[in-house]
JSON list of C-alpha atoms in Angstrom, two decimals:
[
{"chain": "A", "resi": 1, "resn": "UNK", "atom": "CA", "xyz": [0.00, 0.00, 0.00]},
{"chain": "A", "resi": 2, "resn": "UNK", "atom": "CA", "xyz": [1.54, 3.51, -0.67]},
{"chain": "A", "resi": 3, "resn": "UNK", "atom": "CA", "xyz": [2.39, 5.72, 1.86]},
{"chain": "A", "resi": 4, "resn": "UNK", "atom": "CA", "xyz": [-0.78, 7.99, 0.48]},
{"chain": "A", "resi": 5, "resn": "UNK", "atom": "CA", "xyz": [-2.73, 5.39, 0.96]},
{"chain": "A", "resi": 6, "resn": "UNK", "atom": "CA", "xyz": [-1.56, 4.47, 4.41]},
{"chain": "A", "resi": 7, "resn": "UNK", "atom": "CA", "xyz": [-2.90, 7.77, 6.00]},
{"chain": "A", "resi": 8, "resn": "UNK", "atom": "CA", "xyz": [-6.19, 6.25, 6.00]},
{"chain": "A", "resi": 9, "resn": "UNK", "atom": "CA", "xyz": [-5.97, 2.58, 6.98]},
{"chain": "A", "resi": 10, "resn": "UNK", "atom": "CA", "xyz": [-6.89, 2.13, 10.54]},
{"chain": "A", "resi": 11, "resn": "UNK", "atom": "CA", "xyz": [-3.66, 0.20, 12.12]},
{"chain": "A", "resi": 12, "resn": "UNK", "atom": "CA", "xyz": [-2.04, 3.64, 10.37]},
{"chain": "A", "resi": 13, "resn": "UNK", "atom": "CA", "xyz": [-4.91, 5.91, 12.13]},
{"chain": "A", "resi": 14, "resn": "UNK", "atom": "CA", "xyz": [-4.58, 4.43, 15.43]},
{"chain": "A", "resi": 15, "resn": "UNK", "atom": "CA", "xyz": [-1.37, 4.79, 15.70]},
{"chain": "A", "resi": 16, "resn": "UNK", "atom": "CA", "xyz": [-0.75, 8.70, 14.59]},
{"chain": "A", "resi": 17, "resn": "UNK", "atom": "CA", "xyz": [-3.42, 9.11, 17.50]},
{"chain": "A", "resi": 18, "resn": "UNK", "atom": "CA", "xyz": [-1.34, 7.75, 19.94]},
{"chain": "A", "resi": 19, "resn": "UNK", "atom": "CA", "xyz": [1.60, 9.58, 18.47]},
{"chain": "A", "resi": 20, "resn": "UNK", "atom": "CA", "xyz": [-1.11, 12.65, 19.17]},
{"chain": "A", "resi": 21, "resn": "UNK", "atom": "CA", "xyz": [-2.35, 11.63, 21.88]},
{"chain": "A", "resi": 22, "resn": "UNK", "atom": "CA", "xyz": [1.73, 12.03, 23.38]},
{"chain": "A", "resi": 23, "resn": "UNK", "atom": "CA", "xyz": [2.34, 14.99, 21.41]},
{"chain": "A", "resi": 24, "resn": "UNK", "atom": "CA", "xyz": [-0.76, 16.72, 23.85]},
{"chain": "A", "resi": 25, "resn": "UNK", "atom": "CA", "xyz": [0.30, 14.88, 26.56]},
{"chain": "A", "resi": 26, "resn": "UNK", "atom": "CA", "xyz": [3.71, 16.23, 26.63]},
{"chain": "A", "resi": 27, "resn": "UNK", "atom": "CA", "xyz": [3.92, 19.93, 24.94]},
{"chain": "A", "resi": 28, "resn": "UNK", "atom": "CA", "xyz": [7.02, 20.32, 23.22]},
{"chain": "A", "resi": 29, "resn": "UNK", "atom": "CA", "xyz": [7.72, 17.05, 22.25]},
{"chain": "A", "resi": 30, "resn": "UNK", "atom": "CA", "xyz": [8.28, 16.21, 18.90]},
{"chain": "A", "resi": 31, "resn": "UNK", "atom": "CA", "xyz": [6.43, 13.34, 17.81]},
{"chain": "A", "resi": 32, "resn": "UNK", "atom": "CA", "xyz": [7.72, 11.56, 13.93]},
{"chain": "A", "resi": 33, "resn": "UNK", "atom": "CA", "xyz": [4.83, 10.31, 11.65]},
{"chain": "A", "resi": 34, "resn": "UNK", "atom": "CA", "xyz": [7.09, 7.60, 9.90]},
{"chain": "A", "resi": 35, "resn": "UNK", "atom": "CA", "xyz": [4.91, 7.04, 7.07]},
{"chain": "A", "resi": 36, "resn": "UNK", "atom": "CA", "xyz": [4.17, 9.79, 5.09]},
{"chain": "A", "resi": 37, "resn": "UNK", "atom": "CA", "xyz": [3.04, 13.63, 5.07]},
{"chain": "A", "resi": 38, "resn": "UNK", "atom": "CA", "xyz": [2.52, 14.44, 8.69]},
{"chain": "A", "resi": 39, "resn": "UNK", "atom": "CA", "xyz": [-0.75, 16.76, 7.88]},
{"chain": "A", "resi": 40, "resn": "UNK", "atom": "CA", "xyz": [-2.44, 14.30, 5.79]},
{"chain": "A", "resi": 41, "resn": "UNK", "atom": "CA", "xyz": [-1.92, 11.80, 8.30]},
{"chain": "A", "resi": 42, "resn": "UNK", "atom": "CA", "xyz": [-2.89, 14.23, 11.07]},
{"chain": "A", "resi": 43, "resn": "UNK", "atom": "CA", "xyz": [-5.80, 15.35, 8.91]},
{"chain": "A", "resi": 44, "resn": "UNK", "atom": "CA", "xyz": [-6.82, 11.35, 7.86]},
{"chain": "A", "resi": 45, "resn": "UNK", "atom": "CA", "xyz": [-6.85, 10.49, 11.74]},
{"chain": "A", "resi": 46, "resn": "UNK", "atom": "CA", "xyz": [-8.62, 13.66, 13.94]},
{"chain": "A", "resi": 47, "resn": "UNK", "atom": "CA", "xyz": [-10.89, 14.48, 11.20]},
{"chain": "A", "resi": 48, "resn": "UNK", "atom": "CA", "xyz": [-13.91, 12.60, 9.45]},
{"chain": "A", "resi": 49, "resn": "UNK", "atom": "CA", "xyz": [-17.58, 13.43, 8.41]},
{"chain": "A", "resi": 50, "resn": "UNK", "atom": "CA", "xyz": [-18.78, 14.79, 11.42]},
{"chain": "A", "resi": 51, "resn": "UNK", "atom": "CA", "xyz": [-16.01, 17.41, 11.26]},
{"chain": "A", "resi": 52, "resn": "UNK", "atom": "CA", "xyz": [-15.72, 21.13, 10.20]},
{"chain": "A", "resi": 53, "resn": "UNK", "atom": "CA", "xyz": [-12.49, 22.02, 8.37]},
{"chain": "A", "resi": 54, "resn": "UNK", "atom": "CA", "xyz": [-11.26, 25.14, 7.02]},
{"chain": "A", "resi": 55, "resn": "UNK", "atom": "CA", "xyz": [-8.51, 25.63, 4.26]},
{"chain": "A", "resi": 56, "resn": "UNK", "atom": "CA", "xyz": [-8.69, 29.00, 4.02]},
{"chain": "A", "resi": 57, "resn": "UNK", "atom": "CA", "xyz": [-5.13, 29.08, 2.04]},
{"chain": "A", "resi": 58, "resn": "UNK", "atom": "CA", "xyz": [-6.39, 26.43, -0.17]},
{"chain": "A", "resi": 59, "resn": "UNK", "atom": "CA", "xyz": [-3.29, 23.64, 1.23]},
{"chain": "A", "resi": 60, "resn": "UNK", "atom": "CA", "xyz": [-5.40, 20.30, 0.81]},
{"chain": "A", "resi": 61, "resn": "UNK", "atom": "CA", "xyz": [-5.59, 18.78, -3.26]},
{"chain": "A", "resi": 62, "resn": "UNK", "atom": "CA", "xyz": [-8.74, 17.91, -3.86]},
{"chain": "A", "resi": 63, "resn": "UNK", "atom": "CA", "xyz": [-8.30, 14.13, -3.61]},
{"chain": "A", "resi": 64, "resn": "UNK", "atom": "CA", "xyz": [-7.32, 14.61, 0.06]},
{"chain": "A", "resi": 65, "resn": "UNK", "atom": "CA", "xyz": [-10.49, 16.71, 0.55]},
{"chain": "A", "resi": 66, "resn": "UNK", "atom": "CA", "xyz": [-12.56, 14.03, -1.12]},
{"chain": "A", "resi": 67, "resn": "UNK", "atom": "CA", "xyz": [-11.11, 11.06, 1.41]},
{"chain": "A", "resi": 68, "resn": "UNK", "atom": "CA", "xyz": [-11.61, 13.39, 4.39]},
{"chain": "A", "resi": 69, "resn": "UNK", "atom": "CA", "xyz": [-14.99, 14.04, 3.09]},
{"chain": "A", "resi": 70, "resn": "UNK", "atom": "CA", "xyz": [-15.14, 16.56, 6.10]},
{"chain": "A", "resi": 71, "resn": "UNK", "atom": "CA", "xyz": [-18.38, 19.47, 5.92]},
{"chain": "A", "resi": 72, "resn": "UNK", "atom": "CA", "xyz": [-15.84, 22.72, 4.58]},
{"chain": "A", "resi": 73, "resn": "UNK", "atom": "CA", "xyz": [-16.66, 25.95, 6.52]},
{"chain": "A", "resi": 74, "resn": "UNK", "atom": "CA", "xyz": [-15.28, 29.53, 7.31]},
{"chain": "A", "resi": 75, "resn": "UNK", "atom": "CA", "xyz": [-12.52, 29.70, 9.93]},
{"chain": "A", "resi": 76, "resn": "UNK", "atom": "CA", "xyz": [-14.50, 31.43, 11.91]},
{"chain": "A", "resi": 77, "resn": "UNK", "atom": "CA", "xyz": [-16.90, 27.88, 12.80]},
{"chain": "A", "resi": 78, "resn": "UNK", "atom": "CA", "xyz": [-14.71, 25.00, 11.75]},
{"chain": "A", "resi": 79, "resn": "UNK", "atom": "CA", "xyz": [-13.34, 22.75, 14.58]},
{"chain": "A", "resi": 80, "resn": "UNK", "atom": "CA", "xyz": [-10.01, 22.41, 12.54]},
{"chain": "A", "resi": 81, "resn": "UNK", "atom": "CA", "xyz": [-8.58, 24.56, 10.62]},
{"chain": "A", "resi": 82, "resn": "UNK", "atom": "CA", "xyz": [-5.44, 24.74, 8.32]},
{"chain": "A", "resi": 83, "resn": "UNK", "atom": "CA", "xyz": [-2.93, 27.16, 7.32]},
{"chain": "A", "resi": 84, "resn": "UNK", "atom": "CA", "xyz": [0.50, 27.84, 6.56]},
{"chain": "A", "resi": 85, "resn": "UNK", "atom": "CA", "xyz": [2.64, 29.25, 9.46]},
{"chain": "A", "resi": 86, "resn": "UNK", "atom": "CA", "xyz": [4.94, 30.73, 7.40]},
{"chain": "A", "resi": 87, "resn": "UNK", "atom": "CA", "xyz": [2.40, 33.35, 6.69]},
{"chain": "A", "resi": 88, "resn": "UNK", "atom": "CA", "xyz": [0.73, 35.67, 9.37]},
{"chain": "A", "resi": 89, "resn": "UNK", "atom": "CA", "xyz": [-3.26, 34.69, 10.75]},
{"chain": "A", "resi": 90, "resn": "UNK", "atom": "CA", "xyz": [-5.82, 35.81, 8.39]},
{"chain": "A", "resi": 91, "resn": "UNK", "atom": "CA", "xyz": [-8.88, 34.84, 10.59]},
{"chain": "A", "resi": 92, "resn": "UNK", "atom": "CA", "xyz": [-10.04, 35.14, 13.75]},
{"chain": "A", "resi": 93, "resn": "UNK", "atom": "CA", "xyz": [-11.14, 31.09, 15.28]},
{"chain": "A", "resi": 94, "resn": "UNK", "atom": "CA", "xyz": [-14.19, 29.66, 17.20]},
{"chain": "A", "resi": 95, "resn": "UNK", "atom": "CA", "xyz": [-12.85, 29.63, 20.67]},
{"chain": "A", "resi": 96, "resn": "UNK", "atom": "CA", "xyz": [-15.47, 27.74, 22.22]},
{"chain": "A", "resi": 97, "resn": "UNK", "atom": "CA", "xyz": [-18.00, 28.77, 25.09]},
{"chain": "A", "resi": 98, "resn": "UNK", "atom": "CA", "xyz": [-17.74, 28.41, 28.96]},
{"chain": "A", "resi": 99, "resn": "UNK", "atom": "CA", "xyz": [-20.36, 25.83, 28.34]},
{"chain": "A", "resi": 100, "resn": "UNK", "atom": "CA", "xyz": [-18.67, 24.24, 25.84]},
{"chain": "A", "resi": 101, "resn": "UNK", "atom": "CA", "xyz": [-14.41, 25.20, 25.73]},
{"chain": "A", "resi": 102, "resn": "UNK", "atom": "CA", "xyz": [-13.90, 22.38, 23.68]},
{"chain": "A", "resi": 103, "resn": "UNK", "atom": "CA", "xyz": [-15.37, 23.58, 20.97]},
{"chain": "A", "resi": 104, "resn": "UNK", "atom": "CA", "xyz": [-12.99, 25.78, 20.45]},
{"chain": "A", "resi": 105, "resn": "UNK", "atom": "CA", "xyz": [-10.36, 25.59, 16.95]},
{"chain": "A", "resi": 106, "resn": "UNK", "atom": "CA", "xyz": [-7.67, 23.05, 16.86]},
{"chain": "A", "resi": 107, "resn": "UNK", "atom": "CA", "xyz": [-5.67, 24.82, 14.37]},
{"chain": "A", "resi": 108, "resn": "UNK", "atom": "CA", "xyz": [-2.79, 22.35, 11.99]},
{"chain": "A", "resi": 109, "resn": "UNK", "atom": "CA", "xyz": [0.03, 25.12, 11.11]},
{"chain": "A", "resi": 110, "resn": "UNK", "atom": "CA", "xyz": [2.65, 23.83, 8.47]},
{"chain": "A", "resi": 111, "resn": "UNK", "atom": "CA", "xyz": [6.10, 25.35, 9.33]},
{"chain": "A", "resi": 112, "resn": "UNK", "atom": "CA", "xyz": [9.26, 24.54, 7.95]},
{"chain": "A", "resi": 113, "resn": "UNK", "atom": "CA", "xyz": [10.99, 22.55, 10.20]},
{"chain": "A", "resi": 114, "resn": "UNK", "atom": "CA", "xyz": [10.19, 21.71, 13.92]},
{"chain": "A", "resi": 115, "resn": "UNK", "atom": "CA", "xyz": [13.93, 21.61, 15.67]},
{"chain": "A", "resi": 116, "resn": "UNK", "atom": "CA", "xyz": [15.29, 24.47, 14.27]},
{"chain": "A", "resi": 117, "resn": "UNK", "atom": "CA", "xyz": [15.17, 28.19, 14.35]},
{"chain": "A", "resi": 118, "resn": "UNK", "atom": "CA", "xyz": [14.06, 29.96, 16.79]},
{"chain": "A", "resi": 119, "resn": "UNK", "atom": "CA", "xyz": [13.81, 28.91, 20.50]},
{"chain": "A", "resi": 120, "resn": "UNK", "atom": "CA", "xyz": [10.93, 29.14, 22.76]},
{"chain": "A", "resi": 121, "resn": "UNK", "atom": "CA", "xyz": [10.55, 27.63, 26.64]},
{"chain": "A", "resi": 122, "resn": "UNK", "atom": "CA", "xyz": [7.73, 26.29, 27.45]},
{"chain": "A", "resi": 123, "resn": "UNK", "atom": "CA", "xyz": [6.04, 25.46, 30.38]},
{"chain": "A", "resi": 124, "resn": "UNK", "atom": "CA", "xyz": [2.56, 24.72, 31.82]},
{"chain": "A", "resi": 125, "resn": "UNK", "atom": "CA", "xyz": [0.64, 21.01, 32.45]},
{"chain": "A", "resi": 126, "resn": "UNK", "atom": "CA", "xyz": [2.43, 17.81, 31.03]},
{"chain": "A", "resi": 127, "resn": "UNK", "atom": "CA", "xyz": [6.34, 19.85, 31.16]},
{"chain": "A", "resi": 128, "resn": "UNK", "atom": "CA", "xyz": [7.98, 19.02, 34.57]},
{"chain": "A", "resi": 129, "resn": "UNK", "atom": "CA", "xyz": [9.85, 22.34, 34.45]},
{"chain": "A", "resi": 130, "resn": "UNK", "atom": "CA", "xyz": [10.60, 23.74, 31.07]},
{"chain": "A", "resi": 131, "resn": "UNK", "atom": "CA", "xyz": [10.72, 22.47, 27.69]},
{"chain": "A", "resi": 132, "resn": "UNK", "atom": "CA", "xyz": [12.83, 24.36, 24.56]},
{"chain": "A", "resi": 133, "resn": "UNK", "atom": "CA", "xyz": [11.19, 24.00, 21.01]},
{"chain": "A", "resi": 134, "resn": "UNK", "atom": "CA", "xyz": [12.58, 25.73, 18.24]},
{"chain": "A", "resi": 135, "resn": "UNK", "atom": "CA", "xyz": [10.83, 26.60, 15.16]},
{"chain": "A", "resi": 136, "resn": "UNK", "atom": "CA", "xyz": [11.94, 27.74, 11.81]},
{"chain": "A", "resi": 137, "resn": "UNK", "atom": "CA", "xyz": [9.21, 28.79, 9.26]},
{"chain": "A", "resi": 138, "resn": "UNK", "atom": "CA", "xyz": [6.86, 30.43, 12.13]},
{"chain": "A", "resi": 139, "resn": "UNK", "atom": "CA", "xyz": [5.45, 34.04, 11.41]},
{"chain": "A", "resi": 140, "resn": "UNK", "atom": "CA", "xyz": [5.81, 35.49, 14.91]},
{"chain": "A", "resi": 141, "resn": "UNK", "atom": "CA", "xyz": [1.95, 36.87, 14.45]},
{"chain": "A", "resi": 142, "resn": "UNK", "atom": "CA", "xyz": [0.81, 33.44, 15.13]},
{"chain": "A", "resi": 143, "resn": "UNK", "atom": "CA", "xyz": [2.00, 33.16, 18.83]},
{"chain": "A", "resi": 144, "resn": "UNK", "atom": "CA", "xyz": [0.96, 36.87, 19.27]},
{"chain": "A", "resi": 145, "resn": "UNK", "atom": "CA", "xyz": [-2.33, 35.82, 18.24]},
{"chain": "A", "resi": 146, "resn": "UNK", "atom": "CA", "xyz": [-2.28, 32.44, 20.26]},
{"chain": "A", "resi": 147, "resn": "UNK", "atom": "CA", "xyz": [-1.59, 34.47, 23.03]},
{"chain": "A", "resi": 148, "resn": "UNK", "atom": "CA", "xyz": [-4.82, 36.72, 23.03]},
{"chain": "A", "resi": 149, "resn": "UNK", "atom": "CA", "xyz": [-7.02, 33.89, 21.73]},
{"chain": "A", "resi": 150, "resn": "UNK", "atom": "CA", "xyz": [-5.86, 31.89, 24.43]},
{"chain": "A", "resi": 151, "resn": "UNK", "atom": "CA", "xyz": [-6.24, 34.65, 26.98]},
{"chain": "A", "resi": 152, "resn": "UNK", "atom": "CA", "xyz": [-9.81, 33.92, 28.29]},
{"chain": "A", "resi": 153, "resn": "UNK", "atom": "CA", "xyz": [-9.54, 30.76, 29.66]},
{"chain": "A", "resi": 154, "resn": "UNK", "atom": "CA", "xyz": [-10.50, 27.43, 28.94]},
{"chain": "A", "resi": 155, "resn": "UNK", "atom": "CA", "xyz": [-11.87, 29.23, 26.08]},
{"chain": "A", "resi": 156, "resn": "UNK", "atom": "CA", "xyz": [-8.81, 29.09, 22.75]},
{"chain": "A", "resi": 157, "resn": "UNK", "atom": "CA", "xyz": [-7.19, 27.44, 20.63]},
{"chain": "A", "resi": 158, "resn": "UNK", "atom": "CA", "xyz": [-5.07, 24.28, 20.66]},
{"chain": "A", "resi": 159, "resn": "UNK", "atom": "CA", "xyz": [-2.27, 23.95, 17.55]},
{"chain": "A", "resi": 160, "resn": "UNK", "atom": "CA", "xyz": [-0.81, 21.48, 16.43]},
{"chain": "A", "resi": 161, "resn": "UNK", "atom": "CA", "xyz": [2.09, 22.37, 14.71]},
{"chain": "A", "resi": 162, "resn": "UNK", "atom": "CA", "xyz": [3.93, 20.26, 11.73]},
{"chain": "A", "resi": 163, "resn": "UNK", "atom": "CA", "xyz": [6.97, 20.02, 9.40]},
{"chain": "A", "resi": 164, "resn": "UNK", "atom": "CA", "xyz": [6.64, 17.76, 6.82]},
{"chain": "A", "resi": 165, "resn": "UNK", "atom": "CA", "xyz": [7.16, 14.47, 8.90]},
{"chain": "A", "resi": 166, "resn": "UNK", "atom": "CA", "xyz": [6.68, 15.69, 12.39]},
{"chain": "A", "resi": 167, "resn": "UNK", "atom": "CA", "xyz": [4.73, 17.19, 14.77]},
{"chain": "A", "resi": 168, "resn": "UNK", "atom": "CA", "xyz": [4.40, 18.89, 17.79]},
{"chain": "A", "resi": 169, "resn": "UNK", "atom": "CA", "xyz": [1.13, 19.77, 19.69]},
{"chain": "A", "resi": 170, "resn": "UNK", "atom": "CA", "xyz": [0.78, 23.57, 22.20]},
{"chain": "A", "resi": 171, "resn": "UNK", "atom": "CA", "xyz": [-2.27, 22.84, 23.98]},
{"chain": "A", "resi": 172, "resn": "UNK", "atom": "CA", "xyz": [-3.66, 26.33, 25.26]},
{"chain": "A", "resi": 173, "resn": "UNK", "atom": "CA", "xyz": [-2.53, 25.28, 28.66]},
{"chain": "A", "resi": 174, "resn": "UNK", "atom": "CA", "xyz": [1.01, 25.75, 27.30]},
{"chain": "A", "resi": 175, "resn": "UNK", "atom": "CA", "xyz": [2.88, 28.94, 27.85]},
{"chain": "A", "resi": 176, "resn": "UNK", "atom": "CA", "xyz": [5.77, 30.01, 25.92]},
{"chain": "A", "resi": 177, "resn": "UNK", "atom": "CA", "xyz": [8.04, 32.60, 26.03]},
{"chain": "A", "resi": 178, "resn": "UNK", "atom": "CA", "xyz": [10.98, 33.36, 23.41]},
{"chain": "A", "resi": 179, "resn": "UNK", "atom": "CA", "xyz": [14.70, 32.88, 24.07]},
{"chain": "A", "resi": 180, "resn": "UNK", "atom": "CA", "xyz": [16.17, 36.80, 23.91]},
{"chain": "A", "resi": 181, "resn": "UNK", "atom": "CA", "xyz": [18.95, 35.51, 21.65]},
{"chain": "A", "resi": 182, "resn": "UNK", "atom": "CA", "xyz": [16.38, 34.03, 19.14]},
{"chain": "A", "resi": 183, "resn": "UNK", "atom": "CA", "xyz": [14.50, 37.39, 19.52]},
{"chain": "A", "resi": 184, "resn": "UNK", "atom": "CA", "xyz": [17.06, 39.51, 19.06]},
{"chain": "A", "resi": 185, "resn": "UNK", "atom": "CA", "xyz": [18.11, 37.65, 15.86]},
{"chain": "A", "resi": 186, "resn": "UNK", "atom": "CA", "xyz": [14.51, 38.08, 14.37]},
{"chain": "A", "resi": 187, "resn": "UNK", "atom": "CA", "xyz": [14.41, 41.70, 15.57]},
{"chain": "A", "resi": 188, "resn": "UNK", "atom": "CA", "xyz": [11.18, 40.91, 17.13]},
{"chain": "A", "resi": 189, "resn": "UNK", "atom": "CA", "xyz": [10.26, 42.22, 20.42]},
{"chain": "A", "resi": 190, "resn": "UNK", "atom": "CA", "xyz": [10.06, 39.98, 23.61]},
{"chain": "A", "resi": 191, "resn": "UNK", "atom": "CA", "xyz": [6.44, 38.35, 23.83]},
{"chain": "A", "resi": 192, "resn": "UNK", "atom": "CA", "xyz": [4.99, 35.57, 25.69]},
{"chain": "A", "resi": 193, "resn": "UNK", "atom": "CA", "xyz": [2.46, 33.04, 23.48]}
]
C-alpha cells in the first residue's frame, strides 16, 4: 500500500493518534509520523464526516479533501482549521463557550521545520519544568495571536504544529516565552504566546 494510501488505513490511524495523543500529553515534544506527510496523516486520523475544516489558504488537493470528506466551513466555525505558518493569521477562530471550551479551533500550522530556528521555553501542564522547542518557518503573528485567543480561559485554541514528517502539539494550557537571543536575531520584540 503507498504511503498515500496508508494515512487512512486504521492500524495507520490508530497509531498517529497515539503519536497525538503524546504529542498533547507532553507539549514540546516532537512526535515523527514515519509514514508519510505528517498533515495528511494528522488530517486522515482527527478528522472525518462529522467534522468542520477550514482551508482558508487552499493547502489540501482535492483528492485529500474528497477522502476526508469533512463538511468545509469559514474559519471562523470549523473545529479544525489549516494554514500555513509561514504566513501571518488571516482569521479570527471559534474559541469555544464556557459551556462548551472544547469547541474551540484546533488549528494544523505547516512550518518549515520543527527543531530548528528559533527557541521558545515552554512550560505549563504535562512539562515538569521547562521544555525548549525551536521553530523555523513560524510568522511570529501566530503566537501573538495564540496568546490573546488563548487569553480567556479554557476558552482558545489548541495547535498542532507540523513540518513535513513531524509534529508537535501547544495545547492552550502551554505557555511560551521566546529565548532573547532568538529574539534579538529576528528583531522581534520579547512576547509571551
Amino acid at each position: 500500500m503507498s504511503a498515500d494510501l496508508q494515512a487512512w488505513s486504521a492500524p495507520r490511524q490508530q497509531t498517529v493518534f497515539r503519536q497525538l495523543l503524546s504529542a498533547f500529553s507532553f507539549p514540546g515534544r516532537i512526535e515523527t509520523l514515519t509514514e508519510g506527510d505528517a498533515l495528511t496523516q494528522t488530517l486522515a486520523t482527527l478528522v472525518d464526516r462529522e467534522a468542520t475544516l477550514a482551508d482558508p489558504q487552499n493547502l489540501l488537493n482535492d483528492l485529500t479533501r474528497q477522502r476526508l470528506q469533512a463538511r468545509m466551513t469559514g474559519p471562523e466555525r470549523a473545529q479544525f482549521i489549516v494554514a500555513a505558518g509561514g504566513l501571518p493569521p488571516i482569521f479570527e477562530p471559534t474559541l469555544g463557550t464556557l459551556e462548551s471550551p472544547e469547541q474551540g479551533a484546533t488549528i494544523l500550522l505547516k512550518v518549515a521545520f520543527l527543531g530548528k530556528g528559533a527557541c521558545w521555553q515552554l512550560t505549563g501542564p504535562g512539562i515538569a519544568t521547562t521544555q525548549t522547542l525551536a521553530i523555523a518557518g513560524l510568522d511570529p503573528a501566530w503566537l501573538v495571536r495564540r496568546q490573546a485567543w488563548n487569553e480567556g480561559f479554557p476558552l482558545g485554541v489548541d495547535l498542532i504544529l507540523m513540518d513535513e514528517t513531524r509534529v508537535v502539539a501547544l495545547p492552550r494550557t502551554t505557555l511560551a516565552i521566546g529565548s532573547t537571543a532568538a529574539i534579538a536575531s529576528q528583531g522581534e520584540t520579547a512576547w509571551v504566546m
